[in-house]
């Protein structure tokens, strides 16, 4: 509320009292608004601090999640390595079980003179492994490659065919 400005010499005591009362009300309203502004600033500051705290907590949780994911990834890699090792061991186990019978069959039925289990051939930077390589150069002139599988899959047959095509 504003009072029109007058020449002070024309103002009566009643006008001056009314002006002072009006100024007092305006001052009270200004004080109330300043207090409200201070309260809002405090609330904003507290809200900002709470937001900062929550962001720090979120950051901490994200770091913990990252750490756990790295640990899980390491565990999965280790588990994969162990499973692959089990597969290799099972394959070697199956080969070991089959080898005595294979040797007898290769000698008696096919006339093989030389029988070598687990043969690796390296050529031009590539390596191929055969479960059994047998050959004879006497009456029988032949080479035999044996691949032992506990379960035969089409992919394994196709892979063996490709290996055989690569032989010189």
Phi, psi and omega in degrees: 000125179243146179253139180299140180283131179234166173293123184303331181290341179267354184274142177270169176300325179294319178295319181294317177300318180295320179295315179296318179297319178296317178296322179296317178296318178297319179297317177298317179296319178297315178300316180298317179294321177296318177297318178296318177298315177301317179298315179296321178296316177300315180297318178297318179298314179296319178296318177298319178295319178295319178298315177301316180298316180295320179296319177296319178296318178297317178299317180298317180294321178296319177297319178296318178297316178301316180299315180295321179295320177297317178297316179297318179299317178296318179296318179296319178297316179296317178297318178299318179297317180294319179296317178299320178297320177296319178299316178299314181297320179295319178298315178296324178297312179298318178297317180298322177293323185278333189303312181302317179293319180298317180300314181297314181295317181295323179286310188282317185272326186249354177070028181287136181263329182236129180228119181238118175280154176047070181263132176248133178240125178244127179206132177054042177077004178248152178232136175234144179236136179241138181295316178216134174236122181230149177206162177214142180235016181264236178303321176260132178240090189203155171236144181230134174247131181241133175242122181262129178227140175282328174220125183273131176239153180302322181298321180294321178294316179298320179296317179296318178301316178297320177298318181294323178295331182281347178295144179287000000 
